[in-house]
């Protein structure tokens, strides 16, 4: 396979003007009877200006609650009001979550872009393959994009 540099620097390494972050906050909770199933749907019954999504993801001894993804939002500090809102939205769908004990707030940036950038460019004498901008689906898309990167690199 030919040598090539693959750039997948996520949101930290991006300087392109068409890349935007979407701040995402997670609330980690513990509860006596955690739901074993994952769900994600709009909790449109809540008093919000617009329907917002709510989802939870069982992770062994705790459950991760999520519910925000706003475009061009670079905040990295947990927002306690939003955290309460996320718990409220999730509990509106799954009442067992209402009694949960919050153990941690976490914030991360989704490296968003109108389209994933997956292409080869030449940097001086070097081959370079860009692979970034997967937004909120980078884990799901990782296998397919990695396979595409390998195909590009394998081309002579
Ligand atoms: C709250 C939240 C929930 C999410 N939920 C999901 C989900 O349910 N399903 C899903 O598919 N995706 C989800 N995502 C999105 C997913 O996490 C991202 O799309 C994915 O992590 C992006 O991968 P990446 O490798 O492009 O970037 P990153 O994971 O950010 O990795 C980039 C790496 O490059 C390094 N780096 C940056 N600059 C340099 C440099 N100059 N030199 C060397 N290294 C550098 C960074 O330190 C980092 O380790 C979620 C994201 C957030 C924030």
Short mmCIF file of C-alpha atoms and ligand atoms in Angstrom, two decimals:
data_model
loop_
_atom_site.label_atom_id
_atom_site.label_comp_id
_atom_site.label_asym_id
_atom_site.label_seq_id
_atom_site.Cartn_x
_atom_site.Cartn_y
_atom_site.Cartn_z
CA UNK A 1 0.00 0.00 0.00
CA UNK A 2 1.31 3.47 -0.86
CA UNK A 3 2.30 5.95 1.89
CA UNK A 4 -0.29 8.61 2.63
CA UNK A 5 -1.17 10.97 5.44
CA UNK A 6 -4.76 10.58 6.69
CA UNK A 7 -6.18 13.64 8.46
CA UNK A 8 -9.05 13.01 10.88
CA UNK A 9 -8.47 15.71 13.45
CA UNK A 10 -12.11 16.14 14.45
CA UNK A 11 -13.38 19.50 15.59
CA UNK A 12 -10.14 20.52 17.33
CA UNK A 13 -8.07 20.38 14.19
CA UNK A 14 -10.56 22.02 11.84
CA UNK A 15 -9.93 25.48 10.50
CA UNK A 16 -12.21 25.37 7.48
CA UNK A 17 -14.97 27.97 7.62
CA UNK A 18 -17.61 25.47 6.59
CA UNK A 19 -17.03 23.32 9.66
CA UNK A 20 -19.21 24.03 12.65
CA UNK A 21 -19.35 22.45 16.06
CA UNK A 22 -22.54 21.20 17.63
CA UNK A 23 -22.19 21.13 21.38
CA UNK A 24 -23.64 17.98 22.87
CA UNK A 25 -24.32 17.49 26.53
CA UNK A 26 -24.76 14.16 28.28
CA UNK A 27 -26.12 13.56 31.76
CA UNK A 28 -24.93 10.37 33.43
CA UNK A 29 -27.30 8.92 35.98
CA UNK A 30 -27.72 5.95 38.28
CA UNK A 31 -31.11 4.58 39.12
CA UNK A 32 -32.39 1.52 40.98
CA UNK A 33 -34.20 0.08 37.95
CA UNK A 34 -32.39 1.36 34.87
CA UNK A 35 -34.11 0.81 31.53
CA UNK A 36 -32.32 -1.89 29.56
CA UNK A 37 -33.36 -0.57 26.17
CA UNK A 38 -32.15 2.50 24.29
CA UNK A 39 -34.54 5.03 22.88
CA UNK A 40 -34.34 8.35 21.09
CA UNK A 41 -37.26 10.42 19.96
CA UNK A 42 -38.65 13.94 19.98
CA UNK A 43 -40.35 14.82 23.23
CA UNK A 44 -42.74 17.20 21.53
CA UNK A 45 -45.09 17.39 24.50
CA UNK A 46 -42.56 19.43 26.46
CA UNK A 47 -42.87 23.20 26.78
CA UNK A 48 -40.17 24.09 24.27
CA UNK A 49 -40.17 26.59 21.44
CA UNK A 50 -39.68 23.60 19.15
CA UNK A 51 -39.77 19.83 19.69
CA UNK A 52 -36.41 18.61 21.01
CA UNK A 53 -35.11 15.09 21.01
CA UNK A 54 -34.48 13.01 24.07
CA UNK A 55 -32.61 9.73 24.26
CA UNK A 56 -30.99 7.40 26.76
CA UNK A 57 -28.32 4.77 26.40
CA UNK A 58 -27.74 2.08 29.08
CA UNK A 59 -24.01 1.69 29.87
CA UNK A 60 -23.66 -1.10 32.42
CA UNK A 61 -23.95 0.47 35.87
CA UNK A 62 -25.21 3.84 34.62
CA UNK A 63 -27.39 5.38 31.92
CA UNK A 64 -26.41 8.23 29.59
CA UNK A 65 -29.14 10.76 28.83
CA UNK A 66 -28.85 13.08 25.85
CA UNK A 67 -30.96 15.71 24.20
CA UNK A 68 -29.14 18.61 22.57
CA UNK A 69 -27.40 19.27 19.28
CA UNK A 70 -27.47 22.92 18.26
CA UNK A 71 -25.67 24.05 15.14
CA UNK A 72 -22.67 26.39 15.55
CA UNK A 73 -22.63 25.87 19.31
CA UNK A 74 -19.09 25.73 20.71
CA UNK A 75 -19.95 25.65 24.41
CA UNK A 76 -17.86 23.24 26.45
CA UNK A 77 -19.18 24.08 29.90
CA UNK A 78 -22.06 22.00 31.31
CA UNK A 79 -25.28 24.00 31.53
CA UNK A 80 -27.21 23.00 34.69
CA UNK A 81 -30.52 24.32 33.33
CA UNK A 82 -30.13 22.30 30.14
CA UNK A 83 -29.10 19.27 32.22
CA UNK A 84 -32.34 19.44 34.20
CA UNK A 85 -34.25 19.88 30.97
CA UNK A 86 -32.64 16.75 29.47
CA UNK A 87 -33.60 14.68 32.52
CA UNK A 88 -37.14 16.13 32.39
CA UNK A 89 -37.52 15.34 28.67
CA UNK A 90 -36.25 11.77 29.10
CA UNK A 91 -38.44 11.23 32.17
CA UNK A 92 -41.48 12.44 30.21
CA UNK A 93 -40.97 9.38 27.97
CA UNK A 94 -39.58 6.97 30.58
CA UNK A 95 -40.90 7.87 34.08
CA UNK A 96 -38.37 5.58 35.81
CA UNK A 97 -35.68 8.14 34.91
CA UNK A 98 -37.32 10.88 37.00
CA UNK A 99 -35.90 9.48 40.26
CA UNK A 100 -32.39 9.04 38.90
CA UNK A 101 -29.31 10.31 40.74
CA UNK A 102 -27.14 12.47 38.48
CA UNK A 103 -23.51 11.34 38.75
CA UNK A 104 -21.87 13.43 36.03
CA UNK A 105 -22.40 16.07 33.35
CA UNK A 106 -20.31 15.82 30.20
CA UNK A 107 -20.01 18.08 27.16
CA UNK A 108 -18.46 17.29 23.78
CA UNK A 109 -18.36 18.91 20.36
CA UNK A 110 -19.71 17.13 17.30
CA UNK A 111 -17.53 18.03 14.28
CA UNK A 112 -20.32 19.07 11.92
CA UNK A 113 -20.10 19.96 8.24
CA UNK A 114 -22.69 20.03 5.42
CA UNK A 115 -20.99 16.89 4.00
CA UNK A 116 -18.32 14.58 5.31
CA UNK A 117 -14.99 15.49 3.68
CA UNK A 118 -13.48 12.25 2.44
CA UNK A 119 -11.08 12.98 -0.41
CA UNK A 120 -7.47 12.83 -1.46
CA UNK A 121 -5.40 15.97 -1.95
CA UNK A 122 -1.73 16.49 -2.68
CA UNK A 123 0.32 18.43 -0.15
CA UNK A 124 3.66 19.16 -1.76
CA UNK A 125 5.20 15.75 -2.42
CA UNK A 126 2.80 13.95 -0.09
CA UNK A 127 -0.53 12.20 -0.60
CA UNK A 128 -3.06 13.22 1.99
CA UNK A 129 -6.57 11.88 2.61
CA UNK A 130 -9.02 14.07 4.51
CA UNK A 131 -11.64 12.21 6.59
CA UNK A 132 -13.57 14.52 8.88
CA UNK A 133 -16.85 16.33 9.50
CA UNK A 134 -19.01 13.40 10.63
CA UNK A 135 -21.00 15.50 13.09
CA UNK A 136 -23.16 13.42 15.41
CA UNK A 137 -22.77 10.15 13.51
CA UNK A 138 -19.00 9.66 13.49
CA UNK A 139 -19.08 6.44 15.49
CA UNK A 140 -21.71 4.90 13.23
CA UNK A 141 -19.94 6.02 10.04
CA UNK A 142 -16.41 5.15 11.20
CA UNK A 143 -16.27 1.63 9.71
CA UNK A 144 -17.47 2.63 6.25
CA UNK A 145 -15.37 5.77 6.09
CA UNK A 146 -12.25 3.90 7.24
CA UNK A 147 -12.87 1.35 4.47
CA UNK A 148 -13.18 4.16 1.90
CA UNK A 149 -9.94 5.73 3.17
CA UNK A 150 -8.17 2.37 2.76
CA UNK A 151 -9.49 2.06 -0.81
CA UNK A 152 -8.21 5.54 -1.67
CA UNK A 153 -4.80 4.89 -0.10
CA UNK A 154 -4.50 1.54 -1.89
CA UNK A 155 -4.93 3.23 -5.26
CA UNK A 156 -1.53 3.74 -6.83
C1 LIG B 1 -22.46 14.25 23.07
C2 LIG B 1 -22.11 13.50 21.81
C3 LIG B 1 -22.85 12.39 21.47
C4 LIG B 1 -22.54 11.67 20.31
N1 LIG B 1 -23.28 10.56 20.01
C5 LIG B 1 -22.99 9.85 18.91
C6 LIG B 1 -23.74 8.69 18.58
O1 LIG B 1 -24.66 8.29 19.29
N2 LIG B 1 -23.42 8.01 17.45
C7 LIG B 1 -22.43 8.43 16.61
O2 LIG B 1 -22.20 7.76 15.60
N3 LIG B 1 -21.69 9.52 16.90
C8 LIG B 1 -21.95 10.25 18.01
N4 LIG B 1 -21.24 11.37 18.30
C9 LIG B 1 -20.30 11.89 17.31
C10 LIG B 1 -18.94 11.24 17.32
O3 LIG B 1 -18.42 11.20 18.65
C11 LIG B 1 -18.03 12.06 16.39
O4 LIG B 1 -18.61 12.17 15.11
C12 LIG B 1 -16.69 11.37 16.24
O5 LIG B 1 -16.07 11.23 17.50
C13 LIG B 1 -15.80 12.16 15.31
O6 LIG B 1 -14.64 11.41 15.14
P1 LIG B 1 -13.31 12.06 14.58
O7 LIG B 1 -12.27 10.99 14.63
O8 LIG B 1 -13.58 12.77 13.28
O9 LIG B 1 -12.97 13.22 15.63
P2 LIG B 1 -12.51 13.08 17.14
O10 LIG B 1 -13.19 11.95 17.82
O11 LIG B 1 -12.67 14.47 17.71
O12 LIG B 1 -10.97 12.69 17.06
C14 LIG B 1 -10.01 13.61 16.52
C15 LIG B 1 -8.68 13.34 17.17
O13 LIG B 1 -7.67 14.12 16.51
C16 LIG B 1 -6.83 14.69 17.52
N5 LIG B 1 -6.20 15.90 16.96
C17 LIG B 1 -6.77 17.11 16.71
N6 LIG B 1 -5.87 17.95 16.18
C18 LIG B 1 -4.69 17.27 16.09
C19 LIG B 1 -3.40 17.61 15.62
N7 LIG B 1 -3.10 18.83 15.13
N8 LIG B 1 -2.45 16.65 15.68
C20 LIG B 1 -2.70 15.41 16.15
N9 LIG B 1 -3.94 15.04 16.62
C21 LIG B 1 -4.89 15.95 16.58
C22 LIG B 1 -7.78 14.99 18.67
O14 LIG B 1 -7.07 15.12 19.88
C23 LIG B 1 -8.65 13.74 18.65
O15 LIG B 1 -8.10 12.68 19.40
C24 LIG B 1 -21.50 12.11 19.47
C25 LIG B 1 -20.75 13.23 19.82
C26 LIG B 1 -21.05 13.93 20.97
C27 LIG B 1 -20.24 15.14 21.33
#
